XYZ file of N, CA and C in Angstrom:
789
model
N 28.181 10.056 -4.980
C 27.430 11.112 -4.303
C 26.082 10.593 -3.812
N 25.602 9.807 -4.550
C 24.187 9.309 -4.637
C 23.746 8.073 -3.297
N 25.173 7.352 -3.441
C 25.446 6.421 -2.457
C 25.278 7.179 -1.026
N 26.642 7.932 -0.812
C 26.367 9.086 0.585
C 24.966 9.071 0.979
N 24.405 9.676 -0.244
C 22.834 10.439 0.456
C 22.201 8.894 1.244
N 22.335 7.942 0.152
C 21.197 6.969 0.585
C 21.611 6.424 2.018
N 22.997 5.973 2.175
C 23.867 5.804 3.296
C 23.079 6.870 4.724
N 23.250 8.057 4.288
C 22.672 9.042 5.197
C 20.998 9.210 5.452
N 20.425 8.520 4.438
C 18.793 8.798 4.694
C 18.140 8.171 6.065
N 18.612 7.052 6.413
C 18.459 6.393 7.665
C 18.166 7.733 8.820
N 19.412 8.440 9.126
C 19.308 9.106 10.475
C 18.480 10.139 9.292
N 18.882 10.621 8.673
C 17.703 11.911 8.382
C 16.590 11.473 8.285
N 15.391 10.209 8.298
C 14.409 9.566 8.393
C 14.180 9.611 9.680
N 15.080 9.685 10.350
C 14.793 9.386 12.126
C 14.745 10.709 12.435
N 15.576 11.802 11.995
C 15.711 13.057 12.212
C 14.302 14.032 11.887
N 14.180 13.299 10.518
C 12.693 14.263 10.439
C 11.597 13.443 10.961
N 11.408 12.530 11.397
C 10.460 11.857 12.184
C 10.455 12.882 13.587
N 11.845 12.837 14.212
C 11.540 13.240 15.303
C 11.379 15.064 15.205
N 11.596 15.709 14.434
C 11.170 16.743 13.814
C 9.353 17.146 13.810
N 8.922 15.886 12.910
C 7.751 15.996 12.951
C 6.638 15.899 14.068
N 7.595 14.574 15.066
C 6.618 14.979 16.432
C 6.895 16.576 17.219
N 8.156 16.704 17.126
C 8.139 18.261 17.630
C 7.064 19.126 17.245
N 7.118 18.836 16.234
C 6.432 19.614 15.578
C 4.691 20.228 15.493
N 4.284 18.789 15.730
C 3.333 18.002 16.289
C 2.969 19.022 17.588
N 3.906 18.521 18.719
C 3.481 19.120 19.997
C 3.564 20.407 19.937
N 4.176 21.021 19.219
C 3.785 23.048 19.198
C 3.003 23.071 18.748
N 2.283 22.475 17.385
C 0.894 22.741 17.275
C -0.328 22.561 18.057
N 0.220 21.488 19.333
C -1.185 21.232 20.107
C -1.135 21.958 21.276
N 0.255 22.811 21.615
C 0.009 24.016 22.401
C 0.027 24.939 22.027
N -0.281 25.317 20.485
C -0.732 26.702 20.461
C -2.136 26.419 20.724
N -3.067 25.597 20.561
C -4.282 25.731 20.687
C -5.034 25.466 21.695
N -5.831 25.637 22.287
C -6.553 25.165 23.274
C -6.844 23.268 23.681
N -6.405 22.523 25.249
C -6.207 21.379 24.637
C -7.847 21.040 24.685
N -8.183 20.043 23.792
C -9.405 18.892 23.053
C -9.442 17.836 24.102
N -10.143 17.212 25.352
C -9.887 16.176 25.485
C -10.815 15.424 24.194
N -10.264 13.700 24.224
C -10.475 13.031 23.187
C -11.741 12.553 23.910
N -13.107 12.335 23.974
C -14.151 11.466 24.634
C -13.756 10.025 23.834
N -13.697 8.827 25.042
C -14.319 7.400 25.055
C -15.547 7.252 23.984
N -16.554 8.261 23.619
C -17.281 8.030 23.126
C -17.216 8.769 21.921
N -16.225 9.344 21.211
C -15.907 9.518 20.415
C -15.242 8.904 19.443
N -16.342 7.635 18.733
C -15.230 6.685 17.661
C -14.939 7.634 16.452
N -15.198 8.653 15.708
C -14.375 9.646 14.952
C -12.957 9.811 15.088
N -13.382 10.606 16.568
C -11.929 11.345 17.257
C -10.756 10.069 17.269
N -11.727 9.160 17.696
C -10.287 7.311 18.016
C -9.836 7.165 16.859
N -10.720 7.140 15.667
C -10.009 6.973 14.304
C -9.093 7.533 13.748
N -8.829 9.044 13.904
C -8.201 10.106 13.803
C -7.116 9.624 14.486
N -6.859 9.576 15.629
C -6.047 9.326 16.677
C -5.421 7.923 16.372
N -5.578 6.843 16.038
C -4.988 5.654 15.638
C -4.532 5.789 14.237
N -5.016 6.167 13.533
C -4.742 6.645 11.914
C -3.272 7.103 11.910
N -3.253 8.360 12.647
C -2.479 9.361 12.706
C -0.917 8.444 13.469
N -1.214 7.826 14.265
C 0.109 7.178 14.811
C 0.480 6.225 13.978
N -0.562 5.340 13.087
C -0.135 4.437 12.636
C 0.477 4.586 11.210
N 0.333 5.969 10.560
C 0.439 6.454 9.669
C 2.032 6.691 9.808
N 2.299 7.391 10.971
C 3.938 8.035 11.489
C 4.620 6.368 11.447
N 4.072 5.090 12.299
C 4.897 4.134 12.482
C 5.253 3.582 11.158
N 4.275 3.419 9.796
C 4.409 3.401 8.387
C 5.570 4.240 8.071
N 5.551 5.121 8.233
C 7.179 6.409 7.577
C 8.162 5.311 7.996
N 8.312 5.505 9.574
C 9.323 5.158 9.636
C 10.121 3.996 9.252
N 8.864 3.143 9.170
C 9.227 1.488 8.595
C 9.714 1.312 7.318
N 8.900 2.328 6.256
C 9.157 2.007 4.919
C 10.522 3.202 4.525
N 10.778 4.370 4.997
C 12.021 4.972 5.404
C 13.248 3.670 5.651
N 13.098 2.863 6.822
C 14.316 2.294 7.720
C 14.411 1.349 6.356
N 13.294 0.494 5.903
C 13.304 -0.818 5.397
C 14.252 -0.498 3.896
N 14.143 0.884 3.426
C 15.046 0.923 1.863
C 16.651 0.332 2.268
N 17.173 0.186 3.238
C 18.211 -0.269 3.076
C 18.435 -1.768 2.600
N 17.317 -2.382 3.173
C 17.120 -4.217 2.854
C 17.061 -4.108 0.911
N 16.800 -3.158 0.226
C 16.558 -3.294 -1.272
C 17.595 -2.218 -1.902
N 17.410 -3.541 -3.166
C 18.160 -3.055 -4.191
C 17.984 -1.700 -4.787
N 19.280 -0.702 -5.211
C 18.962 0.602 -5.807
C 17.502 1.094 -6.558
N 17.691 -0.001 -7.596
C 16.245 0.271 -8.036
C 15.109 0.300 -7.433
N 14.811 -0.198 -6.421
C 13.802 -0.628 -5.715
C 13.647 0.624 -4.427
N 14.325 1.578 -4.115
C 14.586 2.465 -3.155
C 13.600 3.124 -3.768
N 13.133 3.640 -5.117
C 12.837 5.242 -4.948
C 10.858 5.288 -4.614
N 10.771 3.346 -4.825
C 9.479 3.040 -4.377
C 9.103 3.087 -3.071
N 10.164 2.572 -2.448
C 9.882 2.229 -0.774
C 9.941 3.942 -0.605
N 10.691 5.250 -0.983
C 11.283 6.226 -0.761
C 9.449 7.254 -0.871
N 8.637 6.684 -2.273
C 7.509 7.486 -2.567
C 6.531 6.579 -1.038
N 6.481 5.928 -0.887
C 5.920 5.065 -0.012
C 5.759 5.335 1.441
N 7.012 6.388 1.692
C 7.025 6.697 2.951
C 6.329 7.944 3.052
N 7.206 8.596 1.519
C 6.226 10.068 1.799
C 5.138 9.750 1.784
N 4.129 8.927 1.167
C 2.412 9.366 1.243
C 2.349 9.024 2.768
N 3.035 7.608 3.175
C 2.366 7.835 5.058
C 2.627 9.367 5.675
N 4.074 9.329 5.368
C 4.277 11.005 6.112
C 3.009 12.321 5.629
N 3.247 12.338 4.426
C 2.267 13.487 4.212
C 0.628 13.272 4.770
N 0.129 11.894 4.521
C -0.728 11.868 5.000
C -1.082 11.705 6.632
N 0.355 11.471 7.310
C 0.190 11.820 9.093
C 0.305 13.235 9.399
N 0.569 14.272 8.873
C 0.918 15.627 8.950
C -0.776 16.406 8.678
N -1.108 15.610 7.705
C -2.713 15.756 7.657
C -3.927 15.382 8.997
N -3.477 14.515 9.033
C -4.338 13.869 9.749
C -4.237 13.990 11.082
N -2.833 14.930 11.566
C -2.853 15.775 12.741
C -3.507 16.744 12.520
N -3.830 16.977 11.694
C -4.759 18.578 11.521
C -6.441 18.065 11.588
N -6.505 17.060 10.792
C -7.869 16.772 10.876
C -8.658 16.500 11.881
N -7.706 15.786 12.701
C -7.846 15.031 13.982
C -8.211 16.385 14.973
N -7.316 17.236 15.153
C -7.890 18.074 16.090
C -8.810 19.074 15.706
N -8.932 19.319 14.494
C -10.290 19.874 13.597
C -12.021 19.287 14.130
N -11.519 17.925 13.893
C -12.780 17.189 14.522
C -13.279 17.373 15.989
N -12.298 17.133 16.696
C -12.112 17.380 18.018
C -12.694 18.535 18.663
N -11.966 19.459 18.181
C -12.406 21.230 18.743
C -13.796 21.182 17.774
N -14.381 20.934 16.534
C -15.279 21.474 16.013
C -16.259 20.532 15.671
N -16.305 18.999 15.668
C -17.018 17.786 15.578
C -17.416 18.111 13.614
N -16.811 19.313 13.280
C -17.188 19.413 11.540
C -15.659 18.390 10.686
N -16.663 17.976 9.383
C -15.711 17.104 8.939
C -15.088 18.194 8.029
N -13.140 17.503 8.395
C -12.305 18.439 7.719
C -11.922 18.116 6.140
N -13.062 18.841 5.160
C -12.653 18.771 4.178
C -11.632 19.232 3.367
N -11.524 20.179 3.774
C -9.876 20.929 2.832
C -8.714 20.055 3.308
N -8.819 19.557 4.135
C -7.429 18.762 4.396
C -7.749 17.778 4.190
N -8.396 17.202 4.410
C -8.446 15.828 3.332
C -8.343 15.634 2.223
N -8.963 16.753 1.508
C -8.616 16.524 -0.384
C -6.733 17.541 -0.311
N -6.570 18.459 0.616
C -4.866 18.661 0.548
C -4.080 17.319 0.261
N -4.912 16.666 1.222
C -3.805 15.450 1.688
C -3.838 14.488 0.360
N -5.431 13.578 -0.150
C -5.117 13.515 -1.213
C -4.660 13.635 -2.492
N -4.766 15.349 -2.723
C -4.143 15.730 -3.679
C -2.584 15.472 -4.073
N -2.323 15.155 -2.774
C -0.546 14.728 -2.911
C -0.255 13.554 -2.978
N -1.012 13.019 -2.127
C -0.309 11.161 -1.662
C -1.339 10.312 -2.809
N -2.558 10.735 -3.144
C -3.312 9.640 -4.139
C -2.343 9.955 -5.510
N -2.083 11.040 -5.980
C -1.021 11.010 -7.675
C 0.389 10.210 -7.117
N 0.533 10.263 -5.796
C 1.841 9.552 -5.815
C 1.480 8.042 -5.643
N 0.711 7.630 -5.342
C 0.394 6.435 -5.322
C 0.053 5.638 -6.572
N -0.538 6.382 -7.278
C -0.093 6.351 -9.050
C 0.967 6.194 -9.730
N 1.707 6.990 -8.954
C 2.989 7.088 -9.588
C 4.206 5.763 -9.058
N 3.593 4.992 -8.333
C 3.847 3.805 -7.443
C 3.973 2.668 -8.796
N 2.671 2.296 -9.161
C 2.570 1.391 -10.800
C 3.557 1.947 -11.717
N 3.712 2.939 -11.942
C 4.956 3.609 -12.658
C 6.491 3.427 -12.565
N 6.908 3.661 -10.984
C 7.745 3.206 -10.673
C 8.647 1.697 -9.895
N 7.722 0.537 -10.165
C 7.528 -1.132 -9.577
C 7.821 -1.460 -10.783
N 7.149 -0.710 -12.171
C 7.358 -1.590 -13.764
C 9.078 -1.055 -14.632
N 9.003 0.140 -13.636
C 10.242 1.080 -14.002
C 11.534 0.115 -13.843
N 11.127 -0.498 -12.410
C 12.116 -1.130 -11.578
C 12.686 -2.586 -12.938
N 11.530 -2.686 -13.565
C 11.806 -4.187 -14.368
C 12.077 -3.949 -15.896
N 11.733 -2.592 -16.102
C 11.855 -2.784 -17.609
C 11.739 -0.740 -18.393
N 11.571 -0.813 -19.519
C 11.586 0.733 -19.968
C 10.007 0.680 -20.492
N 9.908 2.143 -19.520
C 7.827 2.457 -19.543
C 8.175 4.006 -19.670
N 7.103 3.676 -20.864
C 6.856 5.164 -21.556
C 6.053 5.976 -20.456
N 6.680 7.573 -20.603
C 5.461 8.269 -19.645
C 4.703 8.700 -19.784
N 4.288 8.821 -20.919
C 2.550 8.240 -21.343
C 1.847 7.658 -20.192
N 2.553 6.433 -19.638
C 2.051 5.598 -18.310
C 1.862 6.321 -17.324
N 2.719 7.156 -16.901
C 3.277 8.130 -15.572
C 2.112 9.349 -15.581
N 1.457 9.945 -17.075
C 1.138 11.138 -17.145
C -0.765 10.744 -16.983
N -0.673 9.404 -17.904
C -1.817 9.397 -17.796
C -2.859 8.934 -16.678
N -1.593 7.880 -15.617
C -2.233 7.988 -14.521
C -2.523 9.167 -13.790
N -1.290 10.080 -13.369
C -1.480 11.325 -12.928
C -2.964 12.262 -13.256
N -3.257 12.487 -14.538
C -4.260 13.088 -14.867
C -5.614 12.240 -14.690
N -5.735 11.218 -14.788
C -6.859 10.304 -14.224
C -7.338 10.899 -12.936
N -5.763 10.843 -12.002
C -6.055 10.591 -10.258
C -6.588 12.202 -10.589
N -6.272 13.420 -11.086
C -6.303 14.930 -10.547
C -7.816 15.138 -10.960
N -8.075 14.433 -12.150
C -9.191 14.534 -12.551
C -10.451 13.866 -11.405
N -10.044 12.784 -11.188
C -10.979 12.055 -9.654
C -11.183 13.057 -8.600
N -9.757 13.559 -8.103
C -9.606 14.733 -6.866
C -10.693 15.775 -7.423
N -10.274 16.431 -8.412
C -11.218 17.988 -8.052
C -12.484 17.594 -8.178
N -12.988 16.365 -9.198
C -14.178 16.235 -9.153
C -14.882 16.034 -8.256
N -14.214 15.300 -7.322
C -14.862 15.089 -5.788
C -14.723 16.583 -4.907
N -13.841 17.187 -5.309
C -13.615 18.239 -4.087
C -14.461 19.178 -4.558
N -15.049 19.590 -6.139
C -15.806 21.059 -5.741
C -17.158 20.540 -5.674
N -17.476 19.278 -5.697
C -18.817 18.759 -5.582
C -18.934 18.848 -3.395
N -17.928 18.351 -3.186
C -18.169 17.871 -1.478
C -17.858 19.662 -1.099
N -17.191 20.624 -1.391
C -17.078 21.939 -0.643
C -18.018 22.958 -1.294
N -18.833 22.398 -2.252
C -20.075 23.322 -2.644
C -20.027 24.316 -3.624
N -18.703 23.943 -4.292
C -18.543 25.193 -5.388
C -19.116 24.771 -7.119
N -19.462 23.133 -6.908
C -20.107 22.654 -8.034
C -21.345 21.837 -8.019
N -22.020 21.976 -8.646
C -23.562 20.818 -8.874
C -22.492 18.964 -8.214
N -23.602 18.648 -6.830
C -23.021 17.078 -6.664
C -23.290 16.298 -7.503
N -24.175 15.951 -8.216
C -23.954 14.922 -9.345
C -22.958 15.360 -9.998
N -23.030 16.648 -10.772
C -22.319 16.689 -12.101
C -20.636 16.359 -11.771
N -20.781 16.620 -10.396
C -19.158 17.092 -9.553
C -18.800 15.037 -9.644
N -19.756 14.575 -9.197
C -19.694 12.972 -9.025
C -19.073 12.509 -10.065
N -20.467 12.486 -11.089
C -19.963 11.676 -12.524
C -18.385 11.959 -12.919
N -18.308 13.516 -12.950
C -16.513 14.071 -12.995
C -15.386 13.298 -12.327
N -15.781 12.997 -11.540
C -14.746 12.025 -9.919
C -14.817 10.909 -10.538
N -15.899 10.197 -11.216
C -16.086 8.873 -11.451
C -15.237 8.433 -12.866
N -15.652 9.416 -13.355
C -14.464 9.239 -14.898
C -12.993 8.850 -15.057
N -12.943 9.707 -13.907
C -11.623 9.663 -13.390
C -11.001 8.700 -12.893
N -11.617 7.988 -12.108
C -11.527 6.587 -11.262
C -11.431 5.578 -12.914
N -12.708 5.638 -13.481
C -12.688 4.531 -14.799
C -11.407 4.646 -15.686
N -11.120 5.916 -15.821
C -9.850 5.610 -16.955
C -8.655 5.247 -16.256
N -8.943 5.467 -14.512
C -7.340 5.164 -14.005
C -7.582 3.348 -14.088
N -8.845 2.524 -13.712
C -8.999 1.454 -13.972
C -8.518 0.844 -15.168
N -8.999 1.674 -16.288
C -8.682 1.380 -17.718
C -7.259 0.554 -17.821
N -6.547 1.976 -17.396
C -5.125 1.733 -17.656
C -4.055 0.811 -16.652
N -4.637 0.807 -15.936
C -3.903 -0.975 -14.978
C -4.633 -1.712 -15.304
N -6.276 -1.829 -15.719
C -6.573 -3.242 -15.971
C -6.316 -3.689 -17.890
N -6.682 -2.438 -18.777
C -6.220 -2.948 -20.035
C -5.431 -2.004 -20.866
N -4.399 -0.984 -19.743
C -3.741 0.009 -21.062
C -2.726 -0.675 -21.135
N -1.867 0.628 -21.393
C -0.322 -0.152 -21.565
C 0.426 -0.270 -20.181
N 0.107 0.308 -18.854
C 0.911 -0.329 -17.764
C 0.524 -1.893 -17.624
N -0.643 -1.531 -18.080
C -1.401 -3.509 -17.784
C -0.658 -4.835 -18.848
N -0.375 -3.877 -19.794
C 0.187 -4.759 -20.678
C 1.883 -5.090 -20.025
N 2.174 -4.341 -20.070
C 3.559 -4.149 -19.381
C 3.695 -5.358 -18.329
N 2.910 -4.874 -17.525
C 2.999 -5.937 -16.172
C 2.861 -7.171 -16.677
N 1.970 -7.560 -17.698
C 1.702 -9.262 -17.726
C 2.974 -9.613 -18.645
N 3.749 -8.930 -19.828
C 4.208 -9.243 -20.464
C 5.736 -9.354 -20.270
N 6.390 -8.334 -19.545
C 7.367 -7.955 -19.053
C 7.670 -7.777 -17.253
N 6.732 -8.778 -16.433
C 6.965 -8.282 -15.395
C 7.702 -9.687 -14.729
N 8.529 -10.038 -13.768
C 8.481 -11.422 -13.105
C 7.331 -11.825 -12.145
N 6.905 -12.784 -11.965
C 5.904 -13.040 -11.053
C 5.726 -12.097 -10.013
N 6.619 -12.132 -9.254
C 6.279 -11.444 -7.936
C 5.701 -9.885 -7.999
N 6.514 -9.505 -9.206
C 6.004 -8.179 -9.521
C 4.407 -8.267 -10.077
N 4.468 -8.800 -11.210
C 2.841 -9.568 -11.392
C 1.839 -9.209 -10.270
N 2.395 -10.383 -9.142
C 1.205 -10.457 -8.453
C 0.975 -9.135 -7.363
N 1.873 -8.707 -6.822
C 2.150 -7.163 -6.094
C 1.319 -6.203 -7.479
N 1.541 -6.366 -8.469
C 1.098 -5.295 -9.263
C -1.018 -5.184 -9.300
N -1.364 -6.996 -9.539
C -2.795 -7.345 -8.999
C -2.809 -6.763 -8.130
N -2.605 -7.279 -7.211
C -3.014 -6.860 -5.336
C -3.464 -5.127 -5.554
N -2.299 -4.337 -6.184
C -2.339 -2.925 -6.145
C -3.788 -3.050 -7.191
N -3.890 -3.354 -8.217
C -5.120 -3.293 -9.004
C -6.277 -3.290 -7.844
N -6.661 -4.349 -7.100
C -7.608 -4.290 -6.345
C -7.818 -3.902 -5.722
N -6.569 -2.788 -4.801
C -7.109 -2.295 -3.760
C -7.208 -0.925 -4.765
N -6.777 -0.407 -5.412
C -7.546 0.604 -6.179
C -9.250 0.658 -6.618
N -9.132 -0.941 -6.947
C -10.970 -1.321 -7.092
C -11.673 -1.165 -6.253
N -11.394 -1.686 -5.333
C -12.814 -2.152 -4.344
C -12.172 -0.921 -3.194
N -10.917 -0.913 -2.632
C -10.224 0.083 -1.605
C -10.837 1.699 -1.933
N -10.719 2.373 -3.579
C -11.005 3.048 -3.450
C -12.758 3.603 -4.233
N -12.842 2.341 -3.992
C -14.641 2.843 -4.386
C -15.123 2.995 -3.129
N -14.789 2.957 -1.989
C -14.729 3.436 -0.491
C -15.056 4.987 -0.707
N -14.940 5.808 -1.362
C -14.883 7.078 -1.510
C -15.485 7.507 -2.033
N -16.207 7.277 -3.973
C -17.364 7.413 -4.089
C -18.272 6.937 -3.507
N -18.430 5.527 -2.699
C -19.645 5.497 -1.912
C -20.155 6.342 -0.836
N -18.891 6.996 -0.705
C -19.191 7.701 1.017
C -19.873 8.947 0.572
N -19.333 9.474 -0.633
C -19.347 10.628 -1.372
C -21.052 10.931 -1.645
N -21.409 9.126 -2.348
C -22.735 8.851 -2.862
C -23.478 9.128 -1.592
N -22.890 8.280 -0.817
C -24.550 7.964 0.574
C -24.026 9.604 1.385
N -23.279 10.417 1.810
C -23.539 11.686 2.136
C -24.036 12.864 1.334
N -24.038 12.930 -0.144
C -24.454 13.626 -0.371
C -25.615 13.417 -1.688
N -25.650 12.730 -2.409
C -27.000 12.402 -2.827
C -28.132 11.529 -2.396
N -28.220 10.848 -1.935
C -29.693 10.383 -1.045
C -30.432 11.485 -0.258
N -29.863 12.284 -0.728
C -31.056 13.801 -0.386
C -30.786 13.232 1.626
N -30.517 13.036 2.412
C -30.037 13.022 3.651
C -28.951 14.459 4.220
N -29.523 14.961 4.894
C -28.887 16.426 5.929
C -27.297 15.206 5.538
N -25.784 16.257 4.751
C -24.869 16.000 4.872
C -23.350 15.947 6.564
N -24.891 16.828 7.458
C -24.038 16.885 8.547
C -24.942 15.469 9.200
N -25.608 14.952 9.204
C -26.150 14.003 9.896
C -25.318 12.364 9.238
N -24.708 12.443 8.320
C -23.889 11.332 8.156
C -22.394 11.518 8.294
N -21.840 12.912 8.743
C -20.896 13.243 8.887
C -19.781 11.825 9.860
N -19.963 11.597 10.866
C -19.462 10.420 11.804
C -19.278 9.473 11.229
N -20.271 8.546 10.459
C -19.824 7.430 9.550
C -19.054 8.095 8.234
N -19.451 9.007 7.480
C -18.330 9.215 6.645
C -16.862 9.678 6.847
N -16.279 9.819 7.873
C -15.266 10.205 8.533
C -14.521 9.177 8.813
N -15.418 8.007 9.561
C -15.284 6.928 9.922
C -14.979 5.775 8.840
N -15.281 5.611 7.640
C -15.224 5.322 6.073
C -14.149 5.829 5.487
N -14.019 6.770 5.621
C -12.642 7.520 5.095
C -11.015 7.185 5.487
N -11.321 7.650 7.284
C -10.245 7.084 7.270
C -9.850 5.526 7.797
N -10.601 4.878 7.827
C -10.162 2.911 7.616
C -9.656 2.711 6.417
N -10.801 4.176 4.892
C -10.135 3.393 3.828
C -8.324 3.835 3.575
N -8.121 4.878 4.155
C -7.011 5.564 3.651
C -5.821 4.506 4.608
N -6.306 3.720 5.748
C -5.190 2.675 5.786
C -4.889 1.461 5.126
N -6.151 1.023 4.263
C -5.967 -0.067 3.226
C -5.353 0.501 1.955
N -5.828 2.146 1.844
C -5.202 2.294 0.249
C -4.018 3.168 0.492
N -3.271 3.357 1.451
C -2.002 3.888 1.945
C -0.982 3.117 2.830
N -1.636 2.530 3.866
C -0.843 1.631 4.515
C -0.667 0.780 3.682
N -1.586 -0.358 3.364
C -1.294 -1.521 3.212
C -1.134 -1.911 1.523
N -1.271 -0.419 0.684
C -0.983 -0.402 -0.601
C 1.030 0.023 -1.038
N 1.761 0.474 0.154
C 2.772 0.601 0.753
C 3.620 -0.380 1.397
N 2.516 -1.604 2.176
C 3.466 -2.863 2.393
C 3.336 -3.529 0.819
N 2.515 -3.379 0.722
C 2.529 -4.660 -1.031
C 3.875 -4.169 -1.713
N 4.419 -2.449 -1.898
C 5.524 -2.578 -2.762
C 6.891 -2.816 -1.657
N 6.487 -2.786 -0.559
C 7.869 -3.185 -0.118
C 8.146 -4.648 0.039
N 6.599 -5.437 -0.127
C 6.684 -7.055 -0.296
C 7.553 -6.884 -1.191
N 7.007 -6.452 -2.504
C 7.892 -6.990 -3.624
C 9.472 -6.481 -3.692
N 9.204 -5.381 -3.417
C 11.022 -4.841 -3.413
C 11.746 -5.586 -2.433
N 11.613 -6.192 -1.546
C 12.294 -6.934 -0.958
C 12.130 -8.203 -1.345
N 11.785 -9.155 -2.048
C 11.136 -10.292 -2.533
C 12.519 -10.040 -4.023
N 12.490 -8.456 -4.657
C 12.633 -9.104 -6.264
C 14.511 -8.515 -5.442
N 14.876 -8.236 -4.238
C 16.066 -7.622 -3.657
C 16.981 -9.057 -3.256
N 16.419 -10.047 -3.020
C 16.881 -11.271 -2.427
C 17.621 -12.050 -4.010
């Protein structure tokens, strides 16, 4: 039964792709059209993000056939965060556009879904090699939810920004904790094959440095006492470059390896 589906995911990958641009274009004629200004590097970011995000689905969608069973349900979480996060980022994009205000509710929507699944990525690469308690699975999850709201009621004004910060930041440290010294970390060095190893690093770092992209933006817009609409453009601009290093290209690293440990 299981076989069928996977056999069949190909055209239904192509099917809801082309679904989603439909989809796409009724939303941009119900509304009034935006031209994009030349001098709008926001709006360009939005606009390149957003396509390159859709060409990601479809790649890491088409590519599960090149890998082994086990290795599918990674490439499978991999596609959804590009997808969910291009479905976003059509919204944001013309948010900016018609209103030049940065779209916060859809940005933490969007994270709220695709950053726990991207968690759930280390979970399922060690899954692929060996038996991991979900202890691993739960405690990343609650790390990442704990990061999200802390950032979101601090940036939409429903909490004190420091206190909202430090909250976001905790969150970030214990998800560090646990890929650099819990038990997924242990896992990986002890039980992993190389390739997985080093795909599993790579993911460590772009969690490090990829997503401290976010408290900084978080830091320099809203505590340096600076008007939060006057850094609005560069933090927009920060945001989404980082969300193609820690979505795109945190998405080719597991299909490096799933195709690497598939051969």
């Amino acid at each position: 039964m299981f076989q069928g589906f996977f056999k069949s995911l190909k055209n239904k990958s192509l099917l809801g792709l082309s679904l989603l641009g439909l989809s796409t274009l009724a939303f941009a004629e119900g509304h009034s059209a935006q031209v994009l200004q030349s001098s709008d590097f926001v709006g360009i970011t939005f606009w390149l993000i957003s396509m390159a995000l859709v060409a990601s689905t479809a790649f890491f969608f088409l590519e599960r056939d090149r890998v082994v069973g086990k290795w599918k349900t990674s490439l499978t979480v991999s596609g959804l965060v590009t997808l969910v996060a291009a479905v976003h980022y059509f919204y944001m994009r013309d948010v900016w556009i018609a209103t030049g205000s940065t779209p916060t509710v859809y940005r933490y929507i969007d994270w709220l879904i695709t950053v726990p699944l991207l968690m759930i990525e280390f979970y399922l690469i060690l899954s692929a090699i060996t038996k991991v308690s979900t202890g691993v699975f739960w405690r990343l999850v609650i790390g990442t939810l704990v990061m999200l709201v802390g950032g979101y009621v601090g940036e939409a004004g429903y909490a004190d920004v420091m206190t909202s910060f430090i909250v976001g930041m905790l969150g970030w440290f214990y998800i560090l904790y646990e890929i650099f010294a819990g038990e997924a970390s242990k896992i990986a060095a002890n039980k992993a094959p190389a390739t997985v190893q080093k795909a599993f690093h790579t993911m460590r770092l772009i969690v490090t440095f990829g997503w401290a992209i976010y408290p900084l933006g978080y830091y320099f817009g809203y505590l340096t006492g600076s008007d939060p609409a006057s850094s609005m453009a560069s933090l927009n601009i920060i945001y989404n470059l980082a969300d193609v290093l820690n979505k795109i290209a945190f998405g080719v690293i597991i299909w490096s390896v799933a195709v690497s440990e598939s051969k």
